[in-house]
Amino acid sequence: MIKLLQKKGDLRVDLPPVWKIIQTIFKEPATTHASPLQLMKKALDNPIGSPRLEDMLRPESKVAVVVDDLTRHTPVKDLLPGLLEVINKQGVPRKNVDIVIGVGTHRSMNQAEIDERIGGEVAKTYHVQNHDARSPDLVVMGEVPGYGPVSFNATVARADIKIAIGSIIPHVHNGFGGGPKNIMPGICDFNTIRQHHMKNVLHHKARVGIVQDNPFLEETIQIAKLAKMNFVVQCLVDTMGQIYEVLAGDMLEVFYQGIDRQTRQLGVPVARQADVTLVSSYPYDEGVQIMKALMPAAMVTKDGGAIVLVTELMEPLPDFFLNAVKKVRADWNNQGEANPLDKLRRHEPLIEGAAMDFNMAIILIISIIKRFNLVLVGHDVLRDAAEAVGCEYSPDLSTALSKVSTRIKEASVNVIPAGGYVFPIIPEPFYLLEE
């Protein structure tokens, strides 16, 4: 019997009798008895590579606090009041404090979502805004070779003290999210985000858990440094999504220390690829974010093998996204400028003008179905997604395994109970589309 993590409770199922598990790619959760707020207060008292936040603030300071959006699992509502209390105690009036939701090119959050994300009382008391990557008011803060001028959110750019709250967790291309990624793409301009993502997405080092020589990460850092952030608060989570530590201080020093801890906490060496990989998208259950679990699964599956993705997605994926996937699939064998692979080689989005997370998800899903047999498992809303993608749909895992076992009689199996957090460490480079 295997177990996959879900928010509604663990999913357990028996494998076909002749299937053999190679490895369950998982780490036991950390032990902590402190709340996120308690962990943050400890971190604020012991900043890494930085003065204490209290020592940076003056009563006349203009403060901008960047928080990540609802696609991330940082407990902003639990942490933000404590951070704002520190700011207030230094005599900074509430009118001098702005909260900026670093949505990057994701959709803006509505008021109900903002209230849930940061707390209704905070939302009523402070000025809150969604970042707009296409706003004409963005402020140029420097240049990066190959990119030209780079702009950031005006409220953050003009603040005296710039703070970011996020989580350092594995990221499908950036190696790890959080830290500089809260800034780029979080509060950056659309054109820079577009160029960065398209330029680096296919590089074989732009993969989950990889830091060294990862151009996606290196250029994220190079761009984010231009924003001149003063202080960050970053959560570290275990395989169950539980926060076991909070780090605070200098953006890059916190980020690198967080990566080191998270690699030990979430990275699992994997020696062999399997015929079949079973993966849960946990904790991701909204929109195209569920696709992120496909990268670690692909890294541990043989070419031509099967990936079975179990997700708790309850809302249909947007029609725009599904129609775009259909178009890209139809164009794949076209010659000339419309060919998707040629567009990627030219560092162009597959769907011009669309949010970058949509483009990145399309690239990932198309790459997966070119190399593997994909099965989506879950609510009926996945049926249309499977049709658009060109893969199979199954309402439950047992049915999916029964279907796959008719094609792969004696399968070797890798199991990833939480594909959003745990990541494989593999000995060979992994090419998404081609070498």
mmCIF file of C-alpha atoms in Angstrom, residues 144-415:
data_model
loop_
_atom_site.group_PDB
_atom_site.id
_atom_site.type_symbol
_atom_site.label_atom_id
_atom_site.label_comp_id
_atom_site.label_asym_id
_atom_site.label_seq_id
_atom_site.Cartn_x
_atom_site.Cartn_y
_atom_site.Cartn_z
ATOM 1 C CA VAL A 144 21.035 44.192 -16.057
ATOM 2 C CA PRO A 145 23.173 43.160 -19.051
ATOM 3 C CA GLY A 146 20.964 41.616 -21.695
ATOM 4 C CA TYR A 147 17.801 43.060 -20.117
ATOM 5 C CA GLY A 148 18.234 46.812 -20.151
ATOM 6 C CA PRO A 149 16.335 48.988 -17.623
ATOM 7 C CA VAL A 150 14.508 47.032 -14.910
ATOM 8 C CA SER A 151 11.466 48.512 -13.150
ATOM 9 C CA PHE A 152 9.790 47.717 -9.839
ATOM 10 C CA ASN A 153 6.631 48.590 -7.964
ATOM 11 C CA ALA A 154 6.621 52.335 -7.299
ATOM 12 C CA THR A 155 5.470 52.073 -3.677
ATOM 13 C CA VAL A 156 8.328 49.708 -2.856
ATOM 14 C CA ALA A 157 10.889 51.620 -4.908
ATOM 15 C CA ARG A 158 10.157 54.873 -3.051
ATOM 16 C CA ALA A 159 10.072 53.389 0.452
ATOM 17 C CA ASP A 160 12.885 54.047 2.918
ATOM 18 C CA ILE A 161 12.628 50.541 4.377
ATOM 19 C CA LYS A 162 11.722 47.651 2.098
ATOM 20 C CA ILE A 163 10.727 44.332 3.705
ATOM 21 C CA ALA A 164 9.620 41.031 2.134
ATOM 22 C CA ILE A 165 7.782 38.111 3.730
ATOM 23 C CA GLY A 166 7.852 34.732 1.982
ATOM 24 C CA SER A 167 8.844 31.073 2.141
ATOM 25 C CA ILE A 168 11.945 29.316 0.876
ATOM 26 C CA ILE A 169 10.567 26.192 -0.768
ATOM 27 C CA PRO A 170 11.558 24.142 -3.817
ATOM 28 C CA HIS A 171 10.668 25.778 -7.123
ATOM 29 C CA VAL A 172 10.268 24.005 -10.443
ATOM 30 C CA HIS A 173 12.791 26.178 -12.336
ATOM 31 C CA ASN A 174 14.316 28.604 -9.829
ATOM 32 C CA GLY A 175 15.693 25.781 -7.687
ATOM 33 C CA PHE A 176 14.079 27.414 -4.666
ATOM 34 C CA GLY A 177 11.448 30.104 -4.292
ATOM 35 C CA GLY A 178 11.286 32.841 -1.709
ATOM 36 C CA GLY A 179 13.961 35.443 -0.999
ATOM 37 C CA PRO A 180 14.879 37.153 -4.285
ATOM 38 C CA LYS A 181 11.935 35.481 -6.020
ATOM 39 C CA ASN A 182 9.557 37.482 -3.813
ATOM 40 C CA ILE A 183 11.000 40.476 -5.680
ATOM 41 C CA MET A 184 11.568 39.050 -9.179
ATOM 42 C CA PRO A 185 8.932 38.353 -10.403
ATOM 43 C CA GLY A 186 6.908 39.442 -7.364
ATOM 44 C CA ILE A 187 7.161 43.225 -7.839
ATOM 45 C CA CYS A 188 9.029 43.451 -11.148
ATOM 46 C CA ASP A 189 7.955 44.710 -14.587
ATOM 47 C CA PHE A 190 6.283 42.402 -17.094
ATOM 48 C CA ASN A 191 8.881 42.662 -19.859
ATOM 49 C CA THR A 192 11.745 41.725 -17.549
ATOM 50 C CA ILE A 193 9.783 38.774 -16.163
ATOM 51 C CA ARG A 194 8.846 37.669 -19.680
ATOM 52 C CA GLN A 195 12.414 37.821 -20.964
ATOM 53 C CA HIS A 196 13.879 36.122 -17.897
ATOM 54 C CA HIS A 197 11.456 33.211 -17.854
ATOM 55 C CA MET A 198 11.551 32.480 -21.568
ATOM 56 C CA LYS A 199 15.330 32.804 -21.749
ATOM 57 C CA ASN A 200 16.043 30.258 -19.028
ATOM 58 C CA VAL A 201 13.139 27.815 -18.864
ATOM 59 C CA LEU A 202 14.683 25.057 -20.998
ATOM 60 C CA HIS A 203 18.155 25.093 -19.447
ATOM 61 C CA HIS A 204 18.945 21.710 -17.920
ATOM 62 C CA LYS A 205 20.116 23.317 -14.675
ATOM 63 C CA ALA A 206 16.887 25.332 -14.310
ATOM 64 C CA ARG A 207 15.330 22.590 -12.234
ATOM 65 C CA VAL A 208 13.812 22.059 -8.830
ATOM 66 C CA GLY A 209 16.386 21.960 -6.019
ATOM 67 C CA ILE A 210 19.329 22.938 -8.248
ATOM 68 C CA VAL A 211 21.288 26.033 -7.202
ATOM 69 C CA GLN A 212 24.764 25.760 -8.695
ATOM 70 C CA ASP A 213 25.005 27.091 -12.283
ATOM 71 C CA ASN A 214 21.222 27.525 -12.488
ATOM 72 C CA PRO A 215 20.785 30.526 -14.846
ATOM 73 C CA PHE A 216 17.126 30.950 -13.910
ATOM 74 C CA LEU A 217 18.144 31.480 -10.268
ATOM 75 C CA GLU A 218 21.310 33.448 -11.002
ATOM 76 C CA GLU A 219 19.456 36.021 -13.067
ATOM 77 C CA THR A 220 16.560 36.158 -10.593
ATOM 78 C CA ILE A 221 19.103 37.188 -7.963
ATOM 79 C CA GLN A 222 20.842 39.660 -10.269
ATOM 80 C CA ILE A 223 17.549 41.399 -11.031
ATOM 81 C CA ALA A 224 16.187 41.289 -7.479
ATOM 82 C CA LYS A 225 19.314 42.933 -6.060
ATOM 83 C CA LEU A 226 18.404 46.104 -7.957
ATOM 84 C CA ALA A 227 15.367 46.590 -5.695
ATOM 85 C CA LYS A 228 17.684 47.140 -2.692
ATOM 86 C CA MET A 229 15.539 45.301 -0.159
ATOM 87 C CA ASN A 230 16.508 46.086 3.439
ATOM 88 C CA PHE A 231 15.118 43.087 5.286
ATOM 89 C CA VAL A 232 13.322 39.782 4.700
ATOM 90 C CA VAL A 233 11.383 37.292 6.796
ATOM 91 C CA GLN A 234 11.389 33.785 5.305
ATOM 92 C CA CYS A 235 9.627 30.612 6.440
ATOM 93 C CA LEU A 236 11.040 27.123 6.062
ATOM 94 C CA VAL A 237 8.563 24.256 5.775
ATOM 95 C CA ASP A 238 8.879 20.504 6.126
ATOM 96 C CA THR A 239 7.309 17.781 3.986
ATOM 97 C CA MET A 240 3.932 18.278 5.662
ATOM 98 C CA GLY A 241 3.912 22.021 5.026
ATOM 99 C CA GLN A 242 4.612 22.740 8.699
ATOM 100 C CA ILE A 243 6.858 25.713 9.433
ATOM 101 C CA TYR A 244 9.814 24.482 11.430
ATOM 102 C CA GLU A 245 11.976 27.605 11.277
ATOM 103 C CA VAL A 246 11.823 31.281 10.311
ATOM 104 C CA LEU A 247 14.891 33.217 9.191
ATOM 105 C CA ALA A 248 15.202 36.995 9.024
ATOM 106 C CA GLY A 249 17.774 39.540 7.901
ATOM 107 C CA ASP A 250 19.650 40.237 4.664
ATOM 108 C CA MET A 251 17.823 38.917 1.596
ATOM 109 C CA LEU A 252 20.649 36.871 0.093
ATOM 110 C CA GLU A 253 22.259 35.625 3.300
ATOM 111 C CA VAL A 254 18.874 34.440 4.572
ATOM 112 C CA PHE A 255 18.142 32.843 1.192
ATOM 113 C CA TYR A 256 21.386 30.876 1.022
ATOM 114 C CA GLN A 257 21.104 29.675 4.614
ATOM 115 C CA GLY A 258 17.489 28.720 3.946
ATOM 116 C CA ILE A 259 18.470 26.750 0.843
ATOM 117 C CA ASP A 260 21.041 24.818 2.840
ATOM 118 C CA ARG A 261 18.485 23.894 5.499
ATOM 119 C CA GLN A 262 15.758 23.070 2.975
ATOM 120 C CA THR A 263 18.041 20.859 0.906
ATOM 121 C CA ARG A 264 18.688 18.781 4.018
ATOM 122 C CA GLN A 265 15.016 18.845 4.990
ATOM 123 C CA LEU A 266 13.365 18.218 1.606
ATOM 124 C CA GLY A 267 15.972 16.865 -0.835
ATOM 125 C CA VAL A 268 16.032 13.103 -1.418
ATOM 126 C CA PRO A 269 18.791 11.371 -3.443
ATOM 127 C CA VAL A 270 17.273 9.136 -6.123
ATOM 128 C CA ALA A 271 19.441 6.628 -7.962
ATOM 129 C CA ARG A 272 16.961 5.034 -10.383
ATOM 130 C CA GLN A 273 14.170 6.132 -12.672
ATOM 131 C CA ALA A 274 10.971 4.089 -12.597
ATOM 132 C CA ASP A 275 8.443 2.860 -15.151
ATOM 133 C CA VAL A 276 5.673 4.596 -13.205
ATOM 134 C CA THR A 277 5.736 7.549 -10.815
ATOM 135 C CA LEU A 278 2.814 8.375 -8.546
ATOM 136 C CA VAL A 279 2.797 11.968 -7.316
ATOM 137 C CA SER A 280 0.494 14.214 -5.310
ATOM 138 C CA SER A 281 0.405 17.916 -6.148
ATOM 139 C CA TYR A 282 0.151 18.633 -2.403
ATOM 140 C CA PRO A 283 0.092 21.391 -1.189
ATOM 141 C CA TYR A 284 -0.783 23.006 -4.529
ATOM 142 C CA ASP A 285 -4.488 22.802 -5.317
ATOM 143 C CA GLU A 286 -5.222 26.018 -7.249
ATOM 144 C CA GLY A 287 -5.086 26.575 -10.986
ATOM 145 C CA VAL A 288 -1.978 25.861 -12.996
ATOM 146 C CA GLN A 289 0.097 25.646 -9.809
ATOM 147 C CA ILE A 290 -0.827 21.939 -9.633
ATOM 148 C CA MET A 291 1.468 21.361 -12.620
ATOM 149 C CA LYS A 292 4.553 22.077 -10.500
ATOM 150 C CA ALA A 293 4.515 18.523 -9.139
ATOM 151 C CA LEU A 294 5.183 17.236 -12.660
ATOM 152 C CA MET A 295 8.821 18.344 -12.684
ATOM 153 C CA PRO A 296 10.041 16.180 -9.768
ATOM 154 C CA ALA A 297 7.961 13.298 -11.145
ATOM 155 C CA ALA A 298 9.510 13.618 -14.607
ATOM 156 C CA MET A 299 13.006 13.660 -13.150
ATOM 157 C CA VAL A 300 12.515 10.163 -11.678
ATOM 158 C CA THR A 301 10.525 8.519 -14.507
ATOM 159 C CA LYS A 302 11.886 6.637 -17.522
ATOM 160 C CA ASP A 303 11.197 8.099 -20.957
ATOM 161 C CA GLY A 304 7.936 6.599 -22.182
ATOM 162 C CA GLY A 305 6.881 5.744 -18.653
ATOM 163 C CA ALA A 306 3.733 6.844 -16.851
ATOM 164 C CA ILE A 307 3.216 9.750 -14.455
ATOM 165 C CA VAL A 308 0.038 9.628 -12.370
ATOM 166 C CA LEU A 309 -0.722 13.054 -10.874
ATOM 167 C CA VAL A 310 -3.239 13.184 -8.027
ATOM 168 C CA THR A 311 -4.632 16.616 -7.206
ATOM 169 C CA GLU A 312 -7.380 18.195 -5.107
ATOM 170 C CA LEU A 313 -8.123 20.893 -7.689
ATOM 171 C CA MET A 314 -11.821 21.762 -7.365
ATOM 172 C CA GLU A 315 -12.196 24.695 -9.770
ATOM 173 C CA PRO A 316 -11.855 24.278 -13.552
ATOM 174 C CA LEU A 317 -8.681 25.515 -15.153
ATOM 175 C CA PRO A 318 -9.402 28.715 -17.118
ATOM 176 C CA ASP A 319 -10.770 28.247 -20.627
ATOM 177 C CA PHE A 320 -8.064 30.603 -21.863
ATOM 178 C CA PHE A 321 -5.388 28.246 -20.547
ATOM 179 C CA LEU A 322 -7.014 25.098 -21.927
ATOM 180 C CA ASN A 323 -7.544 26.667 -25.347
ATOM 181 C CA ALA A 324 -3.924 27.827 -25.340
ATOM 182 C CA VAL A 325 -2.717 24.295 -24.595
ATOM 183 C CA LYS A 326 -4.796 22.962 -27.476
ATOM 184 C CA LYS A 327 -3.333 25.568 -29.807
ATOM 185 C CA VAL A 328 0.255 24.819 -28.792
ATOM 186 C CA ARG A 329 -0.310 21.096 -29.286
ATOM 187 C CA ALA A 330 -1.785 21.746 -32.745
ATOM 188 C CA ASP A 331 1.106 24.029 -33.700
ATOM 189 C CA TRP A 332 3.829 21.691 -32.497
ATOM 190 C CA ASN A 333 4.486 20.092 -35.873
ATOM 191 C CA ASN A 334 4.142 23.322 -37.829
ATOM 192 C CA GLN A 335 7.197 24.722 -39.525
ATOM 193 C CA GLY A 336 8.304 28.342 -39.380
ATOM 194 C CA GLU A 337 7.722 31.028 -36.797
ATOM 195 C CA ALA A 338 4.604 29.436 -35.274
ATOM 196 C CA ASN A 339 6.439 26.284 -34.198
ATOM 197 C CA PRO A 340 6.407 26.297 -30.357
ATOM 198 C CA LEU A 341 9.870 24.814 -29.970
ATOM 199 C CA ASP A 342 11.341 27.405 -32.323
ATOM 200 C CA LYS A 343 9.571 30.137 -30.348
ATOM 201 C CA LEU A 344 11.171 28.860 -27.151
ATOM 202 C CA ARG A 345 14.579 28.810 -28.802
ATOM 203 C CA ARG A 346 13.978 32.490 -29.648
ATOM 204 C CA HIS A 347 13.011 33.104 -25.993
ATOM 205 C CA GLU A 348 9.448 34.010 -26.957
ATOM 206 C CA PRO A 349 6.334 33.106 -24.934
ATOM 207 C CA LEU A 350 4.155 30.427 -26.435
ATOM 208 C CA ILE A 351 1.123 32.634 -25.748
ATOM 209 C CA GLU A 352 2.100 36.275 -26.149
ATOM 210 C CA GLY A 353 0.599 38.632 -23.561
ATOM 211 C CA ALA A 354 -0.507 35.837 -21.207
ATOM 212 C CA ALA A 355 0.659 35.631 -17.608
ATOM 213 C CA MET A 356 4.045 33.989 -17.280
ATOM 214 C CA ASP A 357 2.747 31.282 -14.940
ATOM 215 C CA PHE A 358 0.376 30.236 -17.742
ATOM 216 C CA ASN A 359 3.222 30.124 -20.247
ATOM 217 C CA MET A 360 5.470 28.206 -17.865
ATOM 218 C CA ALA A 361 2.708 25.707 -17.106
ATOM 219 C CA ILE A 362 2.050 25.176 -20.820
ATOM 220 C CA ILE A 363 5.753 24.579 -21.482
ATOM 221 C CA LEU A 364 5.938 22.081 -18.644
ATOM 222 C CA ILE A 365 2.767 20.187 -19.533
ATOM 223 C CA ILE A 366 3.611 19.979 -23.242
ATOM 224 C CA SER A 367 7.105 18.762 -22.394
ATOM 225 C CA ILE A 368 5.666 16.101 -20.112
ATOM 226 C CA ILE A 369 3.198 14.680 -22.628
ATOM 227 C CA LYS A 370 5.932 14.546 -25.279
ATOM 228 C CA ARG A 371 7.980 12.192 -23.107
ATOM 229 C CA PHE A 372 5.597 10.434 -20.731
ATOM 230 C CA ASN A 373 2.108 8.967 -20.463
ATOM 231 C CA LEU A 374 0.270 11.309 -18.116
ATOM 232 C CA VAL A 375 -2.831 10.522 -16.079
ATOM 233 C CA LEU A 376 -4.682 13.234 -14.143
ATOM 234 C CA VAL A 377 -6.580 11.959 -11.105
ATOM 235 C CA GLY A 378 -9.179 13.866 -9.107
ATOM 236 C CA HIS A 379 -12.373 15.866 -9.362
ATOM 237 C CA ASP A 380 -14.384 15.893 -12.568
ATOM 238 C CA VAL A 381 -13.061 19.397 -13.380
ATOM 239 C CA LEU A 382 -9.884 17.633 -14.541
ATOM 240 C CA ARG A 383 -11.737 15.919 -17.369
ATOM 241 C CA ASP A 384 -11.607 19.003 -19.622
ATOM 242 C CA ALA A 385 -7.989 19.592 -18.660
ATOM 243 C CA ALA A 386 -7.046 16.050 -19.684
ATOM 244 C CA GLU A 387 -8.820 16.474 -23.027
ATOM 245 C CA ALA A 388 -7.016 19.756 -23.716
ATOM 246 C CA VAL A 389 -3.641 18.355 -22.708
ATOM 247 C CA GLY A 390 -4.106 15.094 -24.583
ATOM 248 C CA CYS A 391 -3.716 12.791 -21.602
ATOM 249 C CA GLU A 392 -5.905 10.414 -19.627
ATOM 250 C CA TYR A 393 -8.307 11.321 -16.825
ATOM 251 C CA SER A 394 -9.387 9.110 -13.956
ATOM 252 C CA PRO A 395 -11.760 9.980 -11.093
ATOM 253 C CA ASP A 396 -9.803 7.942 -8.548
ATOM 254 C CA LEU A 397 -6.340 6.492 -8.102
ATOM 255 C CA SER A 398 -7.389 2.833 -8.037
ATOM 256 C CA THR A 399 -9.035 3.167 -11.442
ATOM 257 C CA ALA A 400 -5.997 4.992 -12.806
ATOM 258 C CA LEU A 401 -3.609 2.288 -11.593
ATOM 259 C CA SER A 402 -5.796 -0.410 -13.095
ATOM 260 C CA LYS A 403 -5.666 1.306 -16.498
ATOM 261 C CA VAL A 404 -1.915 1.888 -16.384
ATOM 262 C CA SER A 405 -1.283 -1.719 -15.347
ATOM 263 C CA THR A 406 -2.889 -2.971 -18.566
ATOM 264 C CA ARG A 407 -0.086 -1.233 -20.495
ATOM 265 C CA ILE A 408 2.786 -1.739 -18.057
ATOM 266 C CA LYS A 409 2.398 -5.205 -16.592
ATOM 267 C CA GLU A 410 5.424 -5.428 -14.295
ATOM 268 C CA ALA A 411 6.265 -1.878 -13.366
ATOM 269 C CA SER A 412 8.918 -0.385 -11.175
ATOM 270 C CA VAL A 413 7.429 2.495 -9.178
ATOM 271 C CA ASN A 414 8.579 5.725 -7.553
ATOM 272 C CA VAL A 415 6.185 7.446 -5.153
#
